[in-house]
XYZ file of C-alpha atoms in Angstrom:
606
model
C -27.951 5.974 -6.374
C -24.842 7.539 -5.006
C -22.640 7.510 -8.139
C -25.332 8.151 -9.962
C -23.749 11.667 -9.219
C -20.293 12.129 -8.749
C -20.094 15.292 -6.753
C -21.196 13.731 -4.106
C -19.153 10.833 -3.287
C -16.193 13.118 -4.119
C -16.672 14.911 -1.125
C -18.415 12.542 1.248
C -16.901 8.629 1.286
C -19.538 6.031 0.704
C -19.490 4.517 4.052
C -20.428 7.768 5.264
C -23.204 7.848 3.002
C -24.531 4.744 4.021
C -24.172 4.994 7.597
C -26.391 7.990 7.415
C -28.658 6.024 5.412
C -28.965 3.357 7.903
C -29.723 6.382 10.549
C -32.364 7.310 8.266
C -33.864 3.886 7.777
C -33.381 2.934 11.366
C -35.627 5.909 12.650
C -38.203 5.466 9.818
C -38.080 1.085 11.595
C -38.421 2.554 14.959
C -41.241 5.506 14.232
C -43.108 2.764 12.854
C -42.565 -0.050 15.527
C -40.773 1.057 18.238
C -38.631 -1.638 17.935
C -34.927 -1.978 17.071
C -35.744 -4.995 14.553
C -32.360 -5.253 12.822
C -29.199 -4.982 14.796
C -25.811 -5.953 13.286
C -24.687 -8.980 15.433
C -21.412 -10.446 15.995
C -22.539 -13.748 14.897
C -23.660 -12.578 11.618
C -20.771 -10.226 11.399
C -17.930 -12.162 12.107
C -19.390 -15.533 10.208
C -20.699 -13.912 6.933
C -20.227 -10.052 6.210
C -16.092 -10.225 6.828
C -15.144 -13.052 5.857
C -15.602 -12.046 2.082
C -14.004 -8.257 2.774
C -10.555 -9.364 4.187
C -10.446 -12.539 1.663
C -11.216 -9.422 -1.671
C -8.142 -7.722 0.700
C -6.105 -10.500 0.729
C -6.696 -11.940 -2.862
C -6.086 -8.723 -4.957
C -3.182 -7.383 -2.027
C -0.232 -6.666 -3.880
C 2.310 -8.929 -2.827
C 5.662 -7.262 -3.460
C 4.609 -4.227 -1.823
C 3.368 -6.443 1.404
C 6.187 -8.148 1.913
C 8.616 -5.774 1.148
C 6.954 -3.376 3.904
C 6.425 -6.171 6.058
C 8.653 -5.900 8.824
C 7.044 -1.684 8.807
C 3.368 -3.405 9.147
C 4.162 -5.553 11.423
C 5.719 -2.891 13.936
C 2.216 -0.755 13.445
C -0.235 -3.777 13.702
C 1.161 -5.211 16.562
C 3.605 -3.127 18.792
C 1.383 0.116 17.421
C -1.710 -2.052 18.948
C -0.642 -3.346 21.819
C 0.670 0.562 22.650
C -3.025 1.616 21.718
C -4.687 -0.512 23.571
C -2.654 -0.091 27.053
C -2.099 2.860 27.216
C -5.759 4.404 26.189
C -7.102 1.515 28.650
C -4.711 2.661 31.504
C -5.412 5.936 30.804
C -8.902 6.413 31.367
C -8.613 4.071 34.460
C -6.220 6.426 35.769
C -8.609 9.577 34.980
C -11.402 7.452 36.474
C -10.020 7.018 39.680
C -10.185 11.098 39.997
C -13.619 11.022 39.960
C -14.352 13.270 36.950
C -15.985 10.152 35.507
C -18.621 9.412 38.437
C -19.925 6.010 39.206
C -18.384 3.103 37.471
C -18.629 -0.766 37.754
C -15.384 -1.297 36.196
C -12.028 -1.809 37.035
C -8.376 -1.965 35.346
C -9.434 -5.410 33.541
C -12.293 -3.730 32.472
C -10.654 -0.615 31.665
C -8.227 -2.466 29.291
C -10.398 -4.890 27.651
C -12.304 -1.791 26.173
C -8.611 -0.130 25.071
C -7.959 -3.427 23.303
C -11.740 -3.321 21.479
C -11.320 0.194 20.830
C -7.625 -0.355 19.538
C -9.413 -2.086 16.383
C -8.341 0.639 12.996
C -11.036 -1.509 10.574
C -9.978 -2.584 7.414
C -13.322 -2.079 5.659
C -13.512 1.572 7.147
C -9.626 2.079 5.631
C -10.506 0.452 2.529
C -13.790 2.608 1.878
C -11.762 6.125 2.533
C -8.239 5.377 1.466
C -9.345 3.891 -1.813
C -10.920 7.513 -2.763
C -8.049 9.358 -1.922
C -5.643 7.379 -3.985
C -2.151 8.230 -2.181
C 0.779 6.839 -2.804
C 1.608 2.843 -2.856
C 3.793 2.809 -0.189
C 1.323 4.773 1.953
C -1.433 3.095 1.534
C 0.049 -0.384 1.637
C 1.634 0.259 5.435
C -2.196 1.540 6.332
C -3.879 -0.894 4.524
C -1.652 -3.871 5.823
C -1.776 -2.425 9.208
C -5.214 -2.388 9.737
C -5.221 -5.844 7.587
C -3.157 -7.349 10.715
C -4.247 -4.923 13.331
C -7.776 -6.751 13.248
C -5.878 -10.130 13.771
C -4.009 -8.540 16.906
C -6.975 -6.448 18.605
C -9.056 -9.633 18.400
C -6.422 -11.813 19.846
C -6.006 -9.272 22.981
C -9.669 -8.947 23.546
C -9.653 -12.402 24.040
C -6.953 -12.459 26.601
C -8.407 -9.764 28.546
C -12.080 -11.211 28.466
C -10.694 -14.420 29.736
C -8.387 -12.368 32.471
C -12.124 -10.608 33.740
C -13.848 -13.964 33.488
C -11.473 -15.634 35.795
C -10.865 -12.004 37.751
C -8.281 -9.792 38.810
C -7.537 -11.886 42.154
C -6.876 -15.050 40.208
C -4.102 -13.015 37.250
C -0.589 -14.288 37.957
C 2.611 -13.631 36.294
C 2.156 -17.108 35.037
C -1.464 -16.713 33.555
C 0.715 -13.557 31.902
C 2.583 -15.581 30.051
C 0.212 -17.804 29.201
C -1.520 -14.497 27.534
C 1.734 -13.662 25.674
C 2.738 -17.243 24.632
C -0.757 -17.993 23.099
C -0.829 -14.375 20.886
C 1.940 -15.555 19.172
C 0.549 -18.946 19.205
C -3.288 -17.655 17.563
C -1.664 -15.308 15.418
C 1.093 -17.639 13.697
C -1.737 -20.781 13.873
C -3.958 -18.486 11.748
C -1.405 -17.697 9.448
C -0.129 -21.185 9.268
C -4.247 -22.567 8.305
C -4.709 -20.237 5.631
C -1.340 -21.353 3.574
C -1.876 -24.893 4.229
C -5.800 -24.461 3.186
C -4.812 -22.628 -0.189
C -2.456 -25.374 -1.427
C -5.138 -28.259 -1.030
C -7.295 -28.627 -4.458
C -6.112 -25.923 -7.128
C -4.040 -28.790 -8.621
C -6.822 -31.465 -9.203
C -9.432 -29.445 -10.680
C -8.403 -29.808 -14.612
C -11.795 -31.601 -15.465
C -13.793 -29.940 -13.344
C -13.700 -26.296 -14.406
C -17.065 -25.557 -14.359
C -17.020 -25.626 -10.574
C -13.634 -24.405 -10.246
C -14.359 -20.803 -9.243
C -16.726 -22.295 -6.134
C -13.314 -24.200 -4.740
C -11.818 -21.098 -3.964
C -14.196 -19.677 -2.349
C -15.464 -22.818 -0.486
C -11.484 -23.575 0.634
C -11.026 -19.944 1.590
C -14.310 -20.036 3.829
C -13.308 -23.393 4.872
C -9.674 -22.298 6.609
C -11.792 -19.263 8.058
C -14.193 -21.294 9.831
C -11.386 -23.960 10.732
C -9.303 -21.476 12.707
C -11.671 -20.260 14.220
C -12.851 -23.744 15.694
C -9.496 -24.145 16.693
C -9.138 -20.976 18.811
C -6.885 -19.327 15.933
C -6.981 -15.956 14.386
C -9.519 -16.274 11.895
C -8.834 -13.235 9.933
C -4.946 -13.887 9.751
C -6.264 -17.163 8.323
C -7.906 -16.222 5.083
C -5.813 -13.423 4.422
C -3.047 -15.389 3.609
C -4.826 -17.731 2.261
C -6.342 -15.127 -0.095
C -2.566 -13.656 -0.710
C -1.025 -17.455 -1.491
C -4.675 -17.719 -3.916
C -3.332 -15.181 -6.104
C -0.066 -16.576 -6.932
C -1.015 -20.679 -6.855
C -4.591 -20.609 -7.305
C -4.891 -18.288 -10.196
C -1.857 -20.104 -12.132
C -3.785 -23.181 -11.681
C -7.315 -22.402 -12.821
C -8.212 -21.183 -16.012
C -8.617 -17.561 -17.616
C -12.078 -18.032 -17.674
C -12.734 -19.782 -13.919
C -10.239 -16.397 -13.126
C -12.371 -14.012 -14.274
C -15.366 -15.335 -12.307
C -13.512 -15.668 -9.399
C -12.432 -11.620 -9.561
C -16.057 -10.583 -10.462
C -17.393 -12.876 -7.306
C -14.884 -11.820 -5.204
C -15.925 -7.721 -5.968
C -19.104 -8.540 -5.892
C -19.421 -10.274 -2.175
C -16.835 -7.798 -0.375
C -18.602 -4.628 -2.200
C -21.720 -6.045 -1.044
C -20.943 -6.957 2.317
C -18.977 -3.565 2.864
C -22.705 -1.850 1.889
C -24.434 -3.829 4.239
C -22.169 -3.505 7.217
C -22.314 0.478 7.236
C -26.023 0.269 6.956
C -26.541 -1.728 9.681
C -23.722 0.327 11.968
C -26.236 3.072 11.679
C -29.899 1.074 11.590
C -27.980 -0.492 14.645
C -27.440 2.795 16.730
C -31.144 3.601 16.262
C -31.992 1.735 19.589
C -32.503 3.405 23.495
C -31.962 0.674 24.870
C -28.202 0.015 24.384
C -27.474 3.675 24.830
C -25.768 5.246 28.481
C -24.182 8.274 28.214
C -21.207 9.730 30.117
C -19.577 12.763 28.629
C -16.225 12.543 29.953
C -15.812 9.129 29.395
C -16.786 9.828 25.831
C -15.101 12.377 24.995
C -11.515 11.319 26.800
C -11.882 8.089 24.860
C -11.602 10.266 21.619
C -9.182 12.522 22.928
C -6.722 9.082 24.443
C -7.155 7.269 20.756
C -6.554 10.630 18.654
C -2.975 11.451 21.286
C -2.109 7.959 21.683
C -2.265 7.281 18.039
C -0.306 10.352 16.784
C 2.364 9.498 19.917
C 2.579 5.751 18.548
C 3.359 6.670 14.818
C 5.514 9.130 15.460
C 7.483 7.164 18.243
C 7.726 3.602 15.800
C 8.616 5.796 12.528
C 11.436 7.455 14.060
C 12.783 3.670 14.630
C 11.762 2.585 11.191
C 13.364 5.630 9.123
C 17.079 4.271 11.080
C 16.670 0.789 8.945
C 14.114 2.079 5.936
C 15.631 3.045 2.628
C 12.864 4.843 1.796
C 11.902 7.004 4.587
C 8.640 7.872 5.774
C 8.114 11.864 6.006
C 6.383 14.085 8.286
C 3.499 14.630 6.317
C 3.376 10.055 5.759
C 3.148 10.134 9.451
C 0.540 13.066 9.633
C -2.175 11.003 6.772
C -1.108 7.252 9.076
C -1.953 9.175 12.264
C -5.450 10.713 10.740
C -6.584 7.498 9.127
C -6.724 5.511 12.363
C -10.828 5.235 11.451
C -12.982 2.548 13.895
C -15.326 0.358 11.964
C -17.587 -2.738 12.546
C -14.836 -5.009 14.069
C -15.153 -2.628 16.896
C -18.526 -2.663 17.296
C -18.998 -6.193 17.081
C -16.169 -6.931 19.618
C -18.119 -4.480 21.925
C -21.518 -6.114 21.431
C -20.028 -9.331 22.590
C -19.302 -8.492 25.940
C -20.954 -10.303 28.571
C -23.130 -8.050 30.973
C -22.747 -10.112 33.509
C -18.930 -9.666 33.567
C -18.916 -6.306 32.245
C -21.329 -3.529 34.382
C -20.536 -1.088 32.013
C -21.476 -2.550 28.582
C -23.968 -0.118 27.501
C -21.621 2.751 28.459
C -18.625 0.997 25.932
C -21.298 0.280 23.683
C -22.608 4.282 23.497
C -18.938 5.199 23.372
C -17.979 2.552 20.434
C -20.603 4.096 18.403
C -19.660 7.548 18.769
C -16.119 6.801 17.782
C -16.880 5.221 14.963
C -19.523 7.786 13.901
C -16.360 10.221 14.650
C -13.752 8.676 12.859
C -15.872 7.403 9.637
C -18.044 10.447 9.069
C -15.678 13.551 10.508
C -12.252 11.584 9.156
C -13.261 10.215 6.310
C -14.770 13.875 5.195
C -12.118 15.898 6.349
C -9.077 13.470 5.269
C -9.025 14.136 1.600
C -8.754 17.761 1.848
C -6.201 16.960 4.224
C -4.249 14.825 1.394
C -4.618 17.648 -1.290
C -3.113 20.625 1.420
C -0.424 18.528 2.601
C 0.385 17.205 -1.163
C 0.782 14.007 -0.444
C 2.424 12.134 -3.473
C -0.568 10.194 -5.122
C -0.473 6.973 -7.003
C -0.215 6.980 -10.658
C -2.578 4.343 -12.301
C -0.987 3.261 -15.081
C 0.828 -0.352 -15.906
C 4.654 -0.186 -16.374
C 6.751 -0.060 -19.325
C 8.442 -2.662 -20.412
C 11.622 -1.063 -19.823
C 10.855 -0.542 -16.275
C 10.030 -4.315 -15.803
C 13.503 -5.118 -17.084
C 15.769 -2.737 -15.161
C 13.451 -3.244 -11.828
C 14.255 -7.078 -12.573
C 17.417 -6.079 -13.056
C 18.009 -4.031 -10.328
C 16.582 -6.750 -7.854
C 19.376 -9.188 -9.179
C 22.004 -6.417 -8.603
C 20.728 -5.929 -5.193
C 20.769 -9.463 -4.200
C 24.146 -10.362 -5.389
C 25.876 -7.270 -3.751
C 23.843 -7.905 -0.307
C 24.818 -12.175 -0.865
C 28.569 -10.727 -1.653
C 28.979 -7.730 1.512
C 27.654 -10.401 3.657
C 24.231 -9.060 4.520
C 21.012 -10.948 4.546
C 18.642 -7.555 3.360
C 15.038 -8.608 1.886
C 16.972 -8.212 -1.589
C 18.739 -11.881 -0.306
C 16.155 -13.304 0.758
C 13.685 -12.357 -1.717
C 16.048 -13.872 -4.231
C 15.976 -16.861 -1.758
C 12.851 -17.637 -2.144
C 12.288 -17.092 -5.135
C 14.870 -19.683 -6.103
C 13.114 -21.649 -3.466
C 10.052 -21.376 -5.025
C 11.112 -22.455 -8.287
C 12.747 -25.404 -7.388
C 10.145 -26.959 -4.918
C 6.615 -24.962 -4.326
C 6.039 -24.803 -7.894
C 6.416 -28.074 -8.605
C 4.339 -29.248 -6.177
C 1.666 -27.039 -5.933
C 1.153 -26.184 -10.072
C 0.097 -28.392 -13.014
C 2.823 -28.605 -15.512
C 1.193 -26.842 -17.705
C 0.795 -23.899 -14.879
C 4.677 -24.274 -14.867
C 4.765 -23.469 -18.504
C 2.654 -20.804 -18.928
C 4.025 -18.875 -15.590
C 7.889 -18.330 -17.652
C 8.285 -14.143 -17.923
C 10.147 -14.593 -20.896
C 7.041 -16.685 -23.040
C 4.894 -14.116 -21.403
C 6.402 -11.201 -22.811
C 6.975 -12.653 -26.216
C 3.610 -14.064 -26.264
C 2.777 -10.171 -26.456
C 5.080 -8.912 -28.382
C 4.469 -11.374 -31.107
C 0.811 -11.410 -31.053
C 0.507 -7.394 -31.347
C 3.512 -7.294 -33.751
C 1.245 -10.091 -35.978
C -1.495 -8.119 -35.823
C -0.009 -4.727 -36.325
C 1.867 -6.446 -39.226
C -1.400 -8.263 -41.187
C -3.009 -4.088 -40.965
C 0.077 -3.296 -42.743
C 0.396 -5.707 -45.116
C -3.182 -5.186 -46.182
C -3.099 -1.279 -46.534
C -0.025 -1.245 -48.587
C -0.547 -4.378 -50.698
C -4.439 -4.861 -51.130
C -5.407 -1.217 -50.035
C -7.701 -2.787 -46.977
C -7.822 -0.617 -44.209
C -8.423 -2.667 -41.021
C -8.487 -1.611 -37.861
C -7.636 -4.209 -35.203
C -7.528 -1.720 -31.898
C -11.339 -0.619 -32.218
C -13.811 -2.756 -31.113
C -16.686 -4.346 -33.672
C -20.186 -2.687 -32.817
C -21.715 -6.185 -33.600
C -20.993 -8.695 -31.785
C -23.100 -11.515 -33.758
C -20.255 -11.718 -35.690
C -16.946 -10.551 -34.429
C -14.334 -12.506 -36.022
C -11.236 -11.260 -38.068
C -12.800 -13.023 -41.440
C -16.150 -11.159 -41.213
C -14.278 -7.941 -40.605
C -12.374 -8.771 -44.096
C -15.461 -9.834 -45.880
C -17.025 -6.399 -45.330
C -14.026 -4.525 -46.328
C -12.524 -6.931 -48.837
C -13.497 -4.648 -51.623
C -12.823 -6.213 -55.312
C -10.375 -9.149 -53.476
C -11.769 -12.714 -54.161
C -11.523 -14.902 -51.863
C -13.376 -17.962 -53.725
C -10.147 -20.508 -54.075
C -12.909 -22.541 -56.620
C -13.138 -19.504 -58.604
C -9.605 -19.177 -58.645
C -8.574 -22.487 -59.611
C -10.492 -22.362 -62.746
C -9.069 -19.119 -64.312
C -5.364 -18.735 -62.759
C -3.706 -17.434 -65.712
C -4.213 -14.061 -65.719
C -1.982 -11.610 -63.524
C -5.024 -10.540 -61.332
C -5.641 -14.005 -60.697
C -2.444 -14.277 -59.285
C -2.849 -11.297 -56.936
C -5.857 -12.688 -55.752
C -4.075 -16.139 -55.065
C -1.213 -14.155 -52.812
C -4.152 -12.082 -51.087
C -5.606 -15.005 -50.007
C -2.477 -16.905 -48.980
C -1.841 -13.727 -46.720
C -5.273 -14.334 -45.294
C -4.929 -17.994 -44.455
C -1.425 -17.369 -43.496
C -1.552 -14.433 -40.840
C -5.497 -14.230 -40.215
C -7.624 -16.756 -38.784
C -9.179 -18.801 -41.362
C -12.950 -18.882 -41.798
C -14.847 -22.009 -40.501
C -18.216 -23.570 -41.177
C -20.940 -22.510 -37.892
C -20.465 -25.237 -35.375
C -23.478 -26.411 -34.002
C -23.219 -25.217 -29.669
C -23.586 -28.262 -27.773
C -24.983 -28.357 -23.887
C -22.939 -30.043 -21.160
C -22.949 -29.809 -17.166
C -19.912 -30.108 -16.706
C -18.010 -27.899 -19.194
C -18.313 -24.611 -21.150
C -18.360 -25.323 -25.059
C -16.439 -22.309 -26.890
C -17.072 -21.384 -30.277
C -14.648 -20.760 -32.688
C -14.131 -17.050 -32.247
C -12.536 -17.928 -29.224
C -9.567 -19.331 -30.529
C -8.430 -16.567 -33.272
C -5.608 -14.829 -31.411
C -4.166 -18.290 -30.073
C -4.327 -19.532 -34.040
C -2.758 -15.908 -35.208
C 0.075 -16.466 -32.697
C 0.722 -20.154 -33.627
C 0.897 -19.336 -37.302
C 2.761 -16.015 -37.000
C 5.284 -18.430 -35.177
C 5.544 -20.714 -37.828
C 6.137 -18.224 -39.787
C 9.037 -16.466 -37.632
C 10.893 -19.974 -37.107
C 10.732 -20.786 -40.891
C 12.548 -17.237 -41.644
C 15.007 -17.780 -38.955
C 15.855 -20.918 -39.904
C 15.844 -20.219 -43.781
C 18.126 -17.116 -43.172
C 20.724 -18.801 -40.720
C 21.170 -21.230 -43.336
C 21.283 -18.963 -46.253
C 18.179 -20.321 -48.146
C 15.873 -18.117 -49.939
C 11.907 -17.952 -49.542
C 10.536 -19.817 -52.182
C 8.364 -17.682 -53.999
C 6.617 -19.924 -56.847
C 3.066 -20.494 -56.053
C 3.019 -23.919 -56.438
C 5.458 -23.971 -53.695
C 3.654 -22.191 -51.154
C 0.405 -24.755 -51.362
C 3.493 -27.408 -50.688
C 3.668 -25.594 -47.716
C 0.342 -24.928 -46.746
C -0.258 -28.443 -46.726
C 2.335 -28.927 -44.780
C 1.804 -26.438 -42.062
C -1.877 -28.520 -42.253
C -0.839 -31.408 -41.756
């Protein structure tokens, strides 16, 4: 119903929309009842509505803009995090020990376990705004990737700090410290670590069973999710990467069709959990019970995440722009500090606090939901006029050139080499690293042979450069020669019958086709026309076939034969191309008698 009109979700971001919805639907539940009946839980959060989100994240991230903006993402998610988190917690500790706040149960554990929680920028809330505004690549990629990894982070230190309150603040050494530090690095590079080796488990074996090839991804992805997350591990650093290595191993593995169901899945599931999670934040916050106000707590917590966040960008891009080639500008830093948006993953952290532990749950409760009511609704609406004062530079959605494939290739070769020959190890180097790397070993091990094959850049490109020069030169040759005008780039409105033949058989005009007919009377010189028409045909056009009869199997998709007529125009357009380039390196003329070319026919049969 919302893009049913367009004006409106140009101004107002869907998640907006639907939290306001599930305000709407929530009061209309509690009018009725009086009862909050459907609250989003952590349980069914964290097991079923993200999983899907960051693995559609993950899967269709793109990877050469990741990685070469990792070191960048990594400086926000974590050191931008961990600055978040302390210093809003020790902040309004500080301002609560005034007294402006009144009476608390809390105390500096308590203080910072809520700055980690509230620390959380969501991915699906980034994701929902960012993807309407359409800046830049590099932009979005370093906000995207940040809140991608900032999730991973925020849920690592919550756990620290909930176990530092659990035990209390008389039993926190330096050495239970450590133990804290040593074991985020230890979650976060587990999580990372499950994912990868998850992804590289069954792509390989599942030649003969295509039909259920699309439900190993998914069931693998899910499977390293819920794996790390037995294991104490970051579960959401664990199927991205798993989702990232998918794209590269996975996809070359399956096939085109088992691809395309996997995409369409994919969109389907995140878009669908992304719907249901906004809905829910709102039906959720319909509910008296969970609510205890306190104004300046409230309103200092938006004031500490809004300062702290600007102060954090600001402070870790003026250390970035000293190594980055391309810098980040003022205005960048302006759109990174505005779209610091709170989703679910804060709310759901929140919600899991123990009361017992925490006296003050309902208060961080109230104040989670205002903040992300704040940053989702007031953000989201006011960030793309933002974009469009500021100018930010936008992405262009177009594919590139061919021209700009080769001299980017080219350019990363240059790079390499004059980084391998100055003596510095830049990302060019190591790129090139492991890409050789990758070549050598991972491919080998973790693709069919045919994978191998298929995945060489130069067969790709002439794969499409031959099949649209075939097809652009069978139009030609039947305009100028047979006056049949056929038009290959429009699509048939029927699509009974869709191949190339039934196209010609419609628009063949006074052409026979009948090689019976033929072969009876061949003497006359429109005989012979009609003899070269129809070798052009069988030659460059895919030959018509007798109607298969469409068999049912379990285990397999049966395709008819329609499905095979650009593979068969390429093959013979090949042919074709290797018998001319053999037949003019050798100096030998095309033999032009008829009889000759059914010699060859026959022989290109057989």
């Amino acid at each position: 119903v919302f893009h049913l009109s367009h004006k409106v979700t140009r101004v107002v971001p869907e998640s907006a929309l639907l939290i306001v919805l599930g305000l709407v639907l929530g009061g209309i539940v509690w009018a009725a009842d009086h009862i909050a009946s459907f609250p989003l839980t952590p349980t069914v959060f964290f097991f079923y509505l993200l999983p899907p989100i960051v693995l559609d994240a993950g899967y269709f991230m793109p990877n050469r803009l990741f990685f070469g903006n990792l070191g960048s993402i990594l400086l926000y998610a974590v050191i931008g995090t961990v600055w978040n988190a302390a210093t809003t917690g020790l902040s309004l500790y500080g301002v609560y020990q005034t007294g402006i706040m009144g009476e608390m149960h809390s105390g500096l554990l308590e203080f910072l376990l809520f700055g980690s929680l509230i620390a959380a920028v969501d991915p699906v809330a980034v994701l929902a705004v960012f993807e309407e505004v359409h800046v830049n690549e590099v932009l979005f990629i370093i906000v995207f990737g940040e809140s991608l990894l900032n999730d991973a982070v925020t849920v690592v230190l919550y756990n620290v700090f909930d176990t530092f309150v659990a035990i209390g603040p008389e039993n926190v050494t330096g050495i239970e410290c450590l133990k804290g530090i040593v074991s985020f690095f230890v979650v976060s590079l587990g999580g990372t670590l499950v994912g990868i080796l998850f992804e590289k488990t069954v792509s390989r074996f599942t030649k003969h069973v295509r039909i259920i090839e699309p439900g190993f991804v998914f069931i693998i992805s899910y499977l390293s999710y819920l794996t790390a997350e037995m294991l104490s591990l970051s579960a959401i650093l664990a199927i991205t990467f798993c989702g990232i290595c998918c794209q590269k191993y996975v996809k070359a593995n399956i096939s085109e069709q088992s691809s395309t169901t996997v995409r369409y899945t994919m969109k389907m599931l995140a878009s669908g959990a992304e719907t249901i999670i906004f809905m829910f934040l709102g039906i959720s916050a319909v509910d008296p019970d969970i609510w205890r106000w306190n104004t300046a707590f409230v309103l200092l917590t938006l004031v500490f995440i809004s300062v702290y966040r600007v102060i954090g960008v600001v402070l870790q891009t003026w250390i970035l722009n000293r190594y980055r080639t391309v810098q980040l500008e003022i205005i960048d830093q302006v759109v990174m500090s505005y779209g610091g948006l709170r989703g679910a993953v804060a709310f759901a952290l929140v919600a899991l606090l123990d009361e017992k532990k925490v006296g003050d749950k309902d208060l961080f409760v109230s104040t989670t939901i205002i903040v992300v009511f704040f940053t989702v609704i007031f953000q989201g609406l006011t960030i793309k006029p933002l974009v469009q004062w500021l100018k930010v530079k936008k992405t262009e959605h177009r594919e590139p050139k061919l021209n700009e494939k080769l001299h980017g290739r080219a350019f990363d070769h240059i790079l390499s080499a004059i980084e391998d020959i100055s003596g510095q190890i830049g990302h060019h180097y190591l790129r090139d690293k492991w890409s050789n790397f990758d070549r050598k070993f991972l491919r080998k091990i973790l693709m069919r042979r045919s994978a191998q094959k298929s995945r060489d850049q130069i067969l790709n490109v002439f794969h499409e450069l031959n099949l649209k020069d075939a097809i652009s030169y069978v139009a030609e040759v039947l305009m100028n020669t047979y006056n049949i005008n056929v038009d290959f780039s429009t699509p048939l409105p029927s699509t009974v019958e869709s191949s190339v033949s039934y196209l010609l058989r419609e628009k063949a005009g006074p052409v026979c086709l009948d090689m019976q007919a033929l072969e009876q009377r061949r003497k006359s010189i429109r005989d012979t026309e009609d003899t070269l028409a129809h070798h052009t045909l069988q030659q460059y056009l895919y030959k018509p076939r007798q109607e298969q009869k469409h068999l049912y199997s379990r285990h397999e998709i049966m395709y008819t034969e329609d499905d095979k007529q650009d593979k068969e125009i390429f093959h013979r357009t090949m042919r074709k191309r290797l018998e001319s380039f053999k037949s003019t390196k050798l100096g030998i003329n095309h033999p032009k008698k008829l009889n000759k070319i059914h010699k060859r026919d026959r022989g290109q049969k057989r």
